[in-house]
Coordinates of C-alpha atoms (C1' of nucleotides) in Angstrom, one line a residue:
Chain A
M1 CA 0.0 0.0 0.0
S2 CA 3.1 2.2 0.3
S3 CA 2.3 5.8 -0.5
S4 CA -1.5 5.5 0.1
E5 CA -2.0 5.2 3.8
I6 CA -5.4 6.2 5.0
G7 CA -5.6 9.9 5.9
R8 CA -2.6 11.0 3.9
P9 CA -3.3 12.6 0.6
A10 CA -2.2 10.2 -2.1
L11 CA -0.8 13.1 -4.2
G12 CA -0.5 16.8 -4.1
R13 CA 2.1 19.2 -2.9
P14 CA 3.3 18.6 0.7
G15 CA 2.5 20.8 3.6
P16 CA -0.8 21.8 5.3
G17 CA -4.0 23.1 3.7
E18 CA -6.0 19.9 3.9
D19 CA -9.3 21.8 3.5
G20 CA -8.1 23.7 0.4
R21 CA -7.1 20.4 -1.2
K22 CA -10.4 18.8 -0.3
A23 CA -12.4 21.6 -2.0
I24 CA -10.3 21.2 -5.2
L25 CA -10.9 17.4 -5.1
D26 CA -14.6 17.8 -4.9
A27 CA -14.7 20.3 -7.7
A28 CA -12.5 18.2 -9.8
A29 CA -14.6 15.1 -9.2
R30 CA -17.7 16.9 -10.5
A31 CA -15.9 18.3 -13.5
F32 CA -14.2 15.0 -14.5
A33 CA -17.4 13.2 -14.0
R34 CA -19.2 15.5 -16.4
K35 CA -16.7 15.8 -19.2
G36 CA -14.0 13.2 -18.7
Y37 CA -10.3 13.7 -18.0
F38 CA -9.2 15.2 -21.3
A39 CA -12.2 17.4 -22.0
T40 CA -11.8 18.9 -18.6
S41 CA -9.4 21.8 -18.5
I42 CA -7.7 23.1 -15.4
D43 CA -9.6 26.3 -16.0
A44 CA -12.9 24.3 -15.9
I45 CA -11.9 22.8 -12.5
A46 CA -11.0 26.3 -11.2
D47 CA -14.4 27.6 -12.5
E48 CA -16.2 24.8 -10.7
L49 CA -14.3 25.8 -7.6
G50 CA -15.1 29.4 -8.0
A51 CA -11.4 30.4 -8.4
T52 CA -8.7 30.5 -11.0
K53 CA -5.9 28.3 -12.1
G54 CA -3.4 29.8 -9.6
R55 CA -5.2 28.2 -6.7
V56 CA -5.3 24.8 -8.2
Y57 CA -1.6 24.8 -9.1
H58 CA -0.8 25.9 -5.6
Y59 CA -2.1 22.6 -4.2
Y60 CA -1.4 20.2 -7.1
R61 CA 1.5 19.8 -9.5
G62 CA -0.8 19.0 -12.5
K63 CA -4.0 17.6 -13.8
A64 CA -3.0 14.0 -13.7
E65 CA -2.2 14.3 -10.0
I66 CA -5.7 15.7 -9.2
F67 CA -7.3 13.0 -11.3
L68 CA -5.5 10.2 -9.5
D69 CA -6.2 11.7 -6.1
V70 CA -9.9 11.7 -6.9
V71 CA -9.7 8.0 -8.0
V72 CA -7.8 6.8 -5.0
T73 CA -10.1 8.7 -2.6
G74 CA -13.2 7.2 -4.3
M75 CA -11.8 3.7 -4.2
R76 CA -10.8 4.0 -0.5
D77 CA -14.3 5.2 0.3
L78 CA -15.9 2.2 -1.5
I79 CA -13.6 -0.3 0.1
A80 CA -14.1 1.3 3.6
A81 CA -17.8 1.0 3.2
V82 CA -18.1 -2.5 1.7
E83 CA -15.3 -4.5 3.3
P84 CA -16.7 -4.6 6.8
I85 CA -19.9 -6.3 5.5
S86 CA -17.8 -9.2 4.1
A87 CA -16.5 -10.0 7.5
R88 CA -19.8 -10.2 9.4
Q89 CA -20.3 -13.4 11.2
D90 CA -24.1 -13.0 11.7
A91 CA -25.0 -13.6 8.1
G92 CA -24.3 -16.3 5.5
P93 CA -22.6 -15.7 2.1
G94 CA -25.9 -15.1 0.3
E95 CA -27.0 -12.4 2.7
R96 CA -23.6 -10.8 2.9
M97 CA -23.3 -10.7 -0.9
Y98 CA -26.7 -9.1 -1.1
Q99 CA -25.7 -6.4 1.3
M100 CA -22.3 -5.8 -0.4
A101 CA -23.9 -5.5 -3.8
H102 CA -26.6 -3.3 -2.5
L103 CA -24.2 -0.9 -0.9
H104 CA -21.9 -0.9 -3.9
A105 CA -24.8 0.0 -6.1
S106 CA -25.9 2.7 -3.7
M107 CA -22.4 4.2 -3.6
M108 CA -22.4 4.3 -7.4
M109 CA -25.5 6.4 -7.4
L110 CA -25.1 8.5 -4.2
R111 CA -21.3 9.2 -4.6
N112 CA -21.8 9.4 -8.4
H113 CA -19.1 11.9 -9.2
A114 CA -16.1 10.2 -7.6
Q115 CA -17.2 6.7 -8.6
R116 CA -17.8 7.8 -12.2
V117 CA -14.2 9.1 -12.3
S118 CA -12.9 5.9 -10.8
V119 CA -14.5 4.0 -13.6
Q120 CA -13.0 6.3 -16.2
A121 CA -9.6 5.6 -14.7
I122 CA -9.6 2.0 -15.6
E123 CA -9.2 2.9 -19.3
M124 CA -6.4 5.3 -18.6
R125 CA -3.5 2.8 -17.9
S126 CA -1.9 3.5 -21.2
V127 CA -2.2 7.3 -21.3
A128 CA 1.3 8.8 -20.9
E129 CA 0.4 11.6 -18.5
I130 CA -1.2 9.0 -16.2
A131 CA 1.3 6.2 -16.7
I132 CA 4.1 8.4 -15.4
H133 CA 2.7 8.1 -11.9
Q134 CA 3.7 4.4 -11.6
D135 CA 3.6 4.5 -7.8
V136 CA 0.1 5.8 -7.4
L137 CA -1.1 3.5 -10.3
A138 CA 0.4 0.5 -8.4
D139 CA -1.8 1.5 -5.4
V140 CA -4.9 1.8 -7.6
F141 CA -4.3 -1.7 -9.1
A142 CA -3.7 -3.1 -5.6
L143 CA -6.9 -1.5 -4.3
R144 CA -8.9 -2.9 -7.2
R145 CA -7.4 -6.4 -6.8
R146 CA -8.1 -6.2 -3.0
Y147 CA -11.7 -5.2 -3.6
E148 CA -12.2 -8.0 -6.1
Q149 CA -10.7 -10.5 -3.7
I150 CA -13.3 -9.5 -1.0
F151 CA -16.0 -10.6 -3.4
I152 CA -14.2 -13.7 -4.5
D153 CA -13.8 -14.9 -0.9
V154 CA -17.5 -14.6 -0.2
V155 CA -18.3 -16.4 -3.4
E156 CA -16.0 -19.3 -2.6
E157 CA -17.3 -19.5 0.9
G158 CA -20.8 -19.7 -0.6
V159 CA -19.7 -22.5 -3.0
R160 CA -18.1 -24.5 -0.1
L161 CA -21.3 -24.2 1.9
G162 CA -23.4 -25.2 -1.1
D163 CA -25.3 -21.9 -1.1
F164 CA -23.8 -20.9 -4.5
A165 CA -23.4 -23.0 -7.6
A166 CA -19.8 -24.1 -8.4
T167 CA -18.1 -21.9 -11.1
D168 CA -15.0 -19.9 -11.8
S169 CA -15.2 -17.5 -8.9
G170 CA -13.0 -14.9 -10.6
L171 CA -15.3 -14.8 -13.6
V172 CA -18.6 -14.5 -11.8
V173 CA -17.2 -11.8 -9.6
K174 CA -16.2 -9.9 -12.8
S175 CA -19.8 -10.4 -14.0
A176 CA -21.2 -9.1 -10.8
L177 CA -18.9 -6.1 -10.5
G178 CA -19.4 -5.3 -14.1
A179 CA -23.1 -5.0 -13.6
L180 CA -22.5 -2.7 -10.6
N181 CA -19.7 -0.7 -12.1
W182 CA -21.8 0.0 -15.1
I183 CA -24.3 1.9 -13.1
P184 CA -22.4 5.3 -13.1
I185 CA -22.4 5.0 -16.9
W186 CA -26.1 5.2 -17.3
Y187 CA -27.3 6.6 -14.0
A188 CA -27.4 10.4 -13.9
P189 CA -29.0 11.9 -10.8
D190 CA -30.7 14.6 -12.8
R191 CA -31.6 12.8 -16.0
T192 CA -32.6 9.5 -14.3
P193 CA -34.9 10.2 -11.4
L194 CA -34.8 6.6 -10.2
D195 CA -35.3 5.3 -6.7
V196 CA -31.9 4.5 -5.4
E197 CA -33.1 1.9 -3.1
K198 CA -35.1 0.1 -5.8
V199 CA -32.2 0.0 -8.2
A200 CA -29.8 -1.3 -5.5
D201 CA -32.3 -4.0 -4.4
T202 CA -32.9 -5.1 -8.0
F203 CA -29.2 -5.3 -8.8
A204 CA -28.3 -7.1 -5.6
R205 CA -31.1 -9.7 -6.0
F206 CA -30.1 -10.3 -9.6
I207 CA -26.5 -10.9 -8.6
V208 CA -27.3 -13.2 -5.7
N209 CA -29.7 -15.2 -7.9
G210 CA -27.0 -15.4 -10.5
L211 CA -24.6 -16.9 -8.0
K212 CA -27.1 -19.4 -6.6
G213 CA -27.8 -21.0 -10.0
S214 CA -31.0 -22.8 -10.8
Chain B
M1 CA -32.5 5.8 -38.5
S2 CA -32.3 8.6 -41.1
S3 CA -28.6 9.0 -42.0
S4 CA -27.4 5.5 -41.0
E5 CA -29.0 3.0 -43.4
I6 CA -27.2 -0.3 -43.6
G7 CA -24.5 -0.3 -46.2
R8 CA -24.1 3.4 -46.4
P9 CA -21.2 4.9 -44.4
A10 CA -22.6 6.8 -41.5
L11 CA -20.0 9.6 -42.0
G12 CA -17.1 10.5 -44.1
R13 CA -16.7 12.5 -47.3
P14 CA -19.0 11.5 -50.1
G15 CA -18.0 9.6 -53.3
P16 CA -16.5 6.2 -53.8
G17 CA -13.4 4.7 -52.1
E18 CA -15.2 2.3 -49.8
D19 CA -12.1 0.2 -49.3
G20 CA -9.9 3.1 -48.4
R21 CA -12.4 4.2 -45.8
K22 CA -12.6 0.7 -44.4
A23 CA -8.9 0.5 -43.8
I24 CA -8.9 3.7 -42.0
L25 CA -11.9 2.5 -39.9
D26 CA -10.0 -0.6 -38.8
A27 CA -6.8 1.3 -38.0
A28 CA -8.8 3.9 -36.0
A29 CA -10.6 1.2 -34.1
R30 CA -7.3 -0.3 -33.0
A31 CA -5.8 3.0 -32.1
F32 CA -8.9 4.3 -30.2
A33 CA -9.2 1.0 -28.4
R34 CA -5.7 1.3 -27.2
K35 CA -5.4 4.9 -26.0
G36 CA -8.9 6.3 -26.1
Y37 CA -10.3 9.1 -28.2
F38 CA -8.4 12.1 -26.9
A39 CA -5.0 10.4 -26.4
T40 CA -5.2 9.1 -30.0
S41 CA -3.9 11.7 -32.5
I42 CA -4.7 11.7 -36.2
D43 CA -1.0 11.0 -36.7
A44 CA -1.3 7.9 -34.6
I45 CA -4.2 6.7 -36.7
A46 CA -2.2 7.3 -39.9
D47 CA 0.8 5.5 -38.4
E48 CA -1.4 2.5 -37.6
L49 CA -2.6 2.6 -41.1
G50 CA 1.0 2.9 -42.5
A51 CA 0.3 6.3 -44.1
T52 CA 0.2 10.0 -43.2
K53 CA -2.4 12.5 -42.1
G54 CA -3.2 13.5 -45.7
R55 CA -4.8 10.1 -46.5
V56 CA -7.0 10.2 -43.4
Y57 CA -8.2 13.7 -44.2
H58 CA -9.0 12.7 -47.7
Y59 CA -11.7 10.4 -46.5
Y60 CA -12.9 12.0 -43.3
R61 CA -13.5 15.5 -42.3
G62 CA -12.1 15.1 -38.8
K63 CA -11.4 12.9 -35.8
A64 CA -14.9 13.0 -34.3
E65 CA -16.3 11.7 -37.6
I66 CA -13.9 8.7 -37.7
F67 CA -14.7 7.9 -34.1
L68 CA -18.4 8.0 -34.6
D69 CA -18.1 5.9 -37.7
V70 CA -16.3 3.2 -35.7
V71 CA -19.0 3.3 -33.1
V72 CA -21.9 3.1 -35.4
T73 CA -20.3 0.2 -37.4
G74 CA -19.5 -1.7 -34.1
M75 CA -23.1 -1.3 -32.9
R76 CA -24.6 -2.4 -36.2
D77 CA -22.4 -5.5 -36.2
L78 CA -23.5 -6.3 -32.6
I79 CA -27.2 -5.8 -33.4
A80 CA -27.0 -7.7 -36.7
A81 CA -25.5 -10.7 -34.8
V82 CA -27.7 -10.8 -31.7
E83 CA -31.1 -9.6 -33.0
P84 CA -31.9 -12.8 -35.1
I85 CA -31.5 -15.0 -32.0
S86 CA -34.2 -13.0 -30.1
A87 CA -36.7 -13.9 -32.8
R88 CA -36.1 -17.6 -32.9
Q89 CA -39.3 -19.7 -32.4
D90 CA -37.6 -23.0 -31.6
A91 CA -36.3 -22.0 -28.2
G92 CA -37.9 -20.5 -25.0
P93 CA -36.8 -17.2 -23.4
G94 CA -34.3 -18.8 -21.1
E95 CA -32.5 -20.6 -23.9
R96 CA -32.6 -17.5 -26.2
M97 CA -31.3 -15.2 -23.5
Y98 CA -28.5 -17.6 -22.9
Q99 CA -27.5 -17.5 -26.6
M100 CA -27.9 -13.8 -26.8
A101 CA -25.7 -13.2 -23.8
H102 CA -23.2 -15.8 -25.0
L103 CA -22.9 -14.1 -28.4
H104 CA -22.7 -10.6 -27.0
A105 CA -19.9 -11.7 -24.6
S106 CA -18.1 -13.4 -27.5
M107 CA -18.3 -10.3 -29.7
M108 CA -16.9 -8.2 -26.8
M109 CA -13.8 -10.5 -26.9
L110 CA -13.4 -11.4 -30.5
R111 CA -14.3 -7.9 -31.9
N112 CA -12.5 -6.3 -29.0
H113 CA -11.3 -3.1 -30.7
A114 CA -14.6 -1.8 -32.2
Q115 CA -16.6 -2.9 -29.1
R116 CA -14.2 -1.2 -26.8
V117 CA -14.6 2.0 -28.7
S118 CA -18.4 1.7 -28.6
V119 CA -18.2 1.5 -24.9
Q120 CA -16.0 4.6 -24.7
A121 CA -18.5 6.5 -26.8
I122 CA -21.2 6.3 -24.1
E123 CA -19.2 8.7 -21.9
M124 CA -18.7 11.2 -24.7
R125 CA -22.2 12.6 -25.0
S126 CA -21.1 15.9 -23.4
V127 CA -17.9 16.4 -25.2
A128 CA -18.2 19.3 -27.6
E129 CA -16.4 17.9 -30.6
I130 CA -18.7 14.8 -30.5
A131 CA -21.9 16.6 -29.5
I132 CA -21.7 18.7 -32.7
H133 CA -22.8 15.7 -34.7
Q134 CA -26.3 15.6 -33.4
D135 CA -27.6 13.5 -36.2
V136 CA -25.2 10.7 -35.9
L137 CA -25.5 10.8 -32.1
A138 CA -29.3 10.4 -32.4
D139 CA -28.6 7.3 -34.5
V140 CA -26.3 6.0 -31.8
F141 CA -28.9 6.5 -29.1
A142 CA -31.6 4.9 -31.2
L143 CA -29.4 1.9 -31.9
R144 CA -28.6 1.5 -28.2
R145 CA -32.3 1.8 -27.2
R146 CA -33.3 -0.7 -29.9
Y147 CA -30.7 -3.1 -28.6
E148 CA -31.8 -2.8 -25.0
Q149 CA -35.4 -3.3 -26.1
I150 CA -34.5 -6.6 -27.8
F151 CA -33.4 -7.9 -24.4
I152 CA -36.3 -6.4 -22.5
D153 CA -38.8 -8.1 -24.8
V154 CA -37.2 -11.5 -24.2
V155 CA -37.2 -10.9 -20.4
E156 CA -40.8 -9.9 -20.4
E157 CA -41.8 -12.9 -22.4
G158 CA -39.9 -15.0 -19.9
V159 CA -41.8 -13.4 -17.0
R160 CA -45.1 -13.9 -18.7
L161 CA -44.3 -17.6 -19.2
G162 CA -43.2 -17.9 -15.6
D163 CA -39.6 -18.8 -16.6
F164 CA -38.2 -15.6 -15.1
A165 CA -39.0 -14.0 -11.8
A166 CA -41.0 -10.8 -12.0
T167 CA -39.0 -7.6 -11.7
D168 CA -38.4 -4.3 -13.4
S169 CA -37.4 -5.6 -16.8
G170 CA -35.5 -2.4 -17.7
L171 CA -33.3 -2.6 -14.6
V172 CA -32.4 -6.3 -14.9
V173 CA -31.5 -5.8 -18.5
K174 CA -29.2 -2.9 -17.4
S175 CA -27.6 -5.3 -15.0
A176 CA -27.2 -8.0 -17.6
L177 CA -25.8 -5.7 -20.3
G178 CA -23.6 -4.0 -17.7
A179 CA -21.9 -7.3 -16.9
L180 CA -21.5 -7.9 -20.6
N181 CA -20.4 -4.4 -21.6
W182 CA -17.8 -4.4 -18.9
I183 CA -15.9 -7.3 -20.6
P184 CA -13.9 -5.1 -23.0
I185 CA -12.7 -3.1 -20.0
W186 CA -10.9 -6.0 -18.4
Y187 CA -10.5 -8.4 -21.2
A188 CA -7.4 -7.8 -23.3
P189 CA -6.6 -10.6 -25.8
D190 CA -2.8 -10.3 -25.1
R191 CA -2.8 -9.7 -21.4
T192 CA -5.7 -12.0 -20.6
P193 CA -5.2 -15.4 -22.3
L194 CA -8.7 -16.6 -21.3
D195 CA -10.8 -19.1 -23.1
V196 CA -13.4 -17.1 -24.9
E197 CA -16.0 -19.9 -24.9
K198 CA -15.6 -20.4 -21.1
V199 CA -16.0 -16.7 -20.3
A200 CA -19.0 -16.4 -22.6
D201 CA -20.6 -19.5 -21.0
T202 CA -20.0 -18.4 -17.5
F203 CA -21.4 -14.9 -18.1
A204 CA -24.4 -16.2 -20.0
R205 CA -25.3 -18.8 -17.3
F206 CA -24.8 -16.1 -14.6
I207 CA -27.3 -13.8 -16.4
V208 CA -29.9 -16.4 -17.1
N209 CA -29.7 -17.6 -13.4
G210 CA -30.0 -14.0 -12.3
L211 CA -33.2 -13.7 -14.3
K212 CA -34.8 -16.9 -13.2
G213 CA -34.5 -16.0 -9.5
S214 CA -34.4 -18.6 -6.7
Chain C
dG1 C1' -2.6 32.0 -0.8
dT2 C1' -4.6 33.8 -4.7
dC3 C1' -4.6 36.2 -8.6
dT4 C1' -3.2 37.9 -13.7
dA5 C1' -0.2 37.6 -17.3
dT6 C1' 2.5 34.8 -20.4
dA7 C1' 5.6 31.2 -22.2
dT8 C1' 5.3 27.0 -24.6
dC9 C1' 3.9 23.2 -27.3
dG10 C1' 1.2 19.4 -29.0
dA11 C1' -2.2 18.3 -32.2
dG12 C1' -6.2 19.3 -35.4
dA13 C1' -6.9 20.9 -39.7
dT14 C1' -5.6 23.0 -44.4
dA15 C1' -3.0 24.2 -48.7
dG16 C1' -0.9 22.8 -52.3
dA17 C1' 3.0 20.0 -54.6
dC18 C1' 3.5 15.5 -56.8
Chain D
dG1 C1' -5.0 9.9 -53.9
dT2 C1' -1.2 10.6 -51.2
dC3 C1' 2.2 13.2 -49.5
dT4 C1' 4.8 17.3 -47.0
dA5 C1' 4.8 21.7 -45.2
dT6 C1' 2.4 25.0 -42.5
dC7 C1' -1.3 27.6 -40.1
dT8 C1' -3.7 28.1 -35.9
dC9 C1' -5.4 27.6 -31.4
dG10 C1' -6.5 25.8 -27.0
dA11 C1' -4.7 24.2 -22.8
dT12 C1' -0.8 23.0 -19.5
dA13 C1' 2.1 25.0 -16.7
dT14 C1' 5.0 28.9 -14.9
dA15 C1' 6.4 33.6 -13.2
dG16 C1' 5.7 37.0 -10.6
dA17 C1' 2.5 40.8 -8.7
dC18 C1' -0.6 41.6 -4.8

DNA sequence: GTCTATATCGAGATAGAC
DNA sequence: GTCTATCTCGATATAGAC
């Protein structure tokens, strides 16, 4: 996990000013979520913030750093929310998987900006500006692998207990997370006035049923 | 469907030279799939083609046009492959859904370049260069809606027949297509030496089970 | 810490030779 | 039809005033 301990900013210039950085992060998340990494200029982020470029460059060395900080923060939030559920002893794998999927789906809708940016990031491996930051990228990959493993462990426990049908656990987890990660791509809080709870419940039930088999 | 009748190029300068255009389309699909729309320069497309910018601009007015042509072509291919299955009379909804999902998954892997680009396109609605082409964008949306409707119809037939559990058919189709559309994001023919048939089968079974309920 | 210039440069697009 | 210049401009990033 090296450079991404909880609480420490993953990137950005050193020194204090945690609140200033946070405001930039939020503004950037909204801007990136709306237009994507390349179509979002630093000026656009500054506008969203109600400031000018100067402020942004005071806290961050460049656009790629801001982007990656949004991504890492979003992934940490997701893991911090979902991981505890996977370890609960009072529920079986089916019930835990339902709750994990339900919460993941909810986060995709309620924390839409940051999660949408995290999804974008997956396709940016090969972009030079981003690829430069090998260290942070390594953290991002590690976080993603760790998150997938949480789901894989629950699936395999379910298979052992006979609650889930036997299959390739890595692949079914990719199916399940694909369905969930796709949500930010079509869900837009303003254009799609859908009931968050209903969507989360439908997705979570679909996933658990898919794992149980027929 | 206006400007996108089958056989006619959706975009590009008028006149003959269908083969020249096709070669550009393939090269562009590979380049866009690798780096994404913005990180791919016209020079990079020309390189991939083994030519220079001049050739590209002879056939297309600009980068956005090439991109959208790749997208429309990819979506037409997908629909042309999957739609016939939905209409088959010799199989029930469960079996047809399995085959549709199986084929969709296979296309995501075997026609990886074009499909990866189509997935990218969904996030590009709001990008100015792309948004200019209202007419082609309308076609893209229509194609996507039509494709979703194919799946929705099969789901609703399955629910009527009691083969599938009753739910919001639009939402479960978004789950299913999310799982499938996510494939190009993690599947890379070179990095992921996975058995296409096995992946397609696992995904299709997961989806059909998810629809059947428990 | 925050702002207003401004340097710099990559890339889309065009003109015109061959 | 295909190429090689070349124009042009937007956006990153910096310098330095306040």
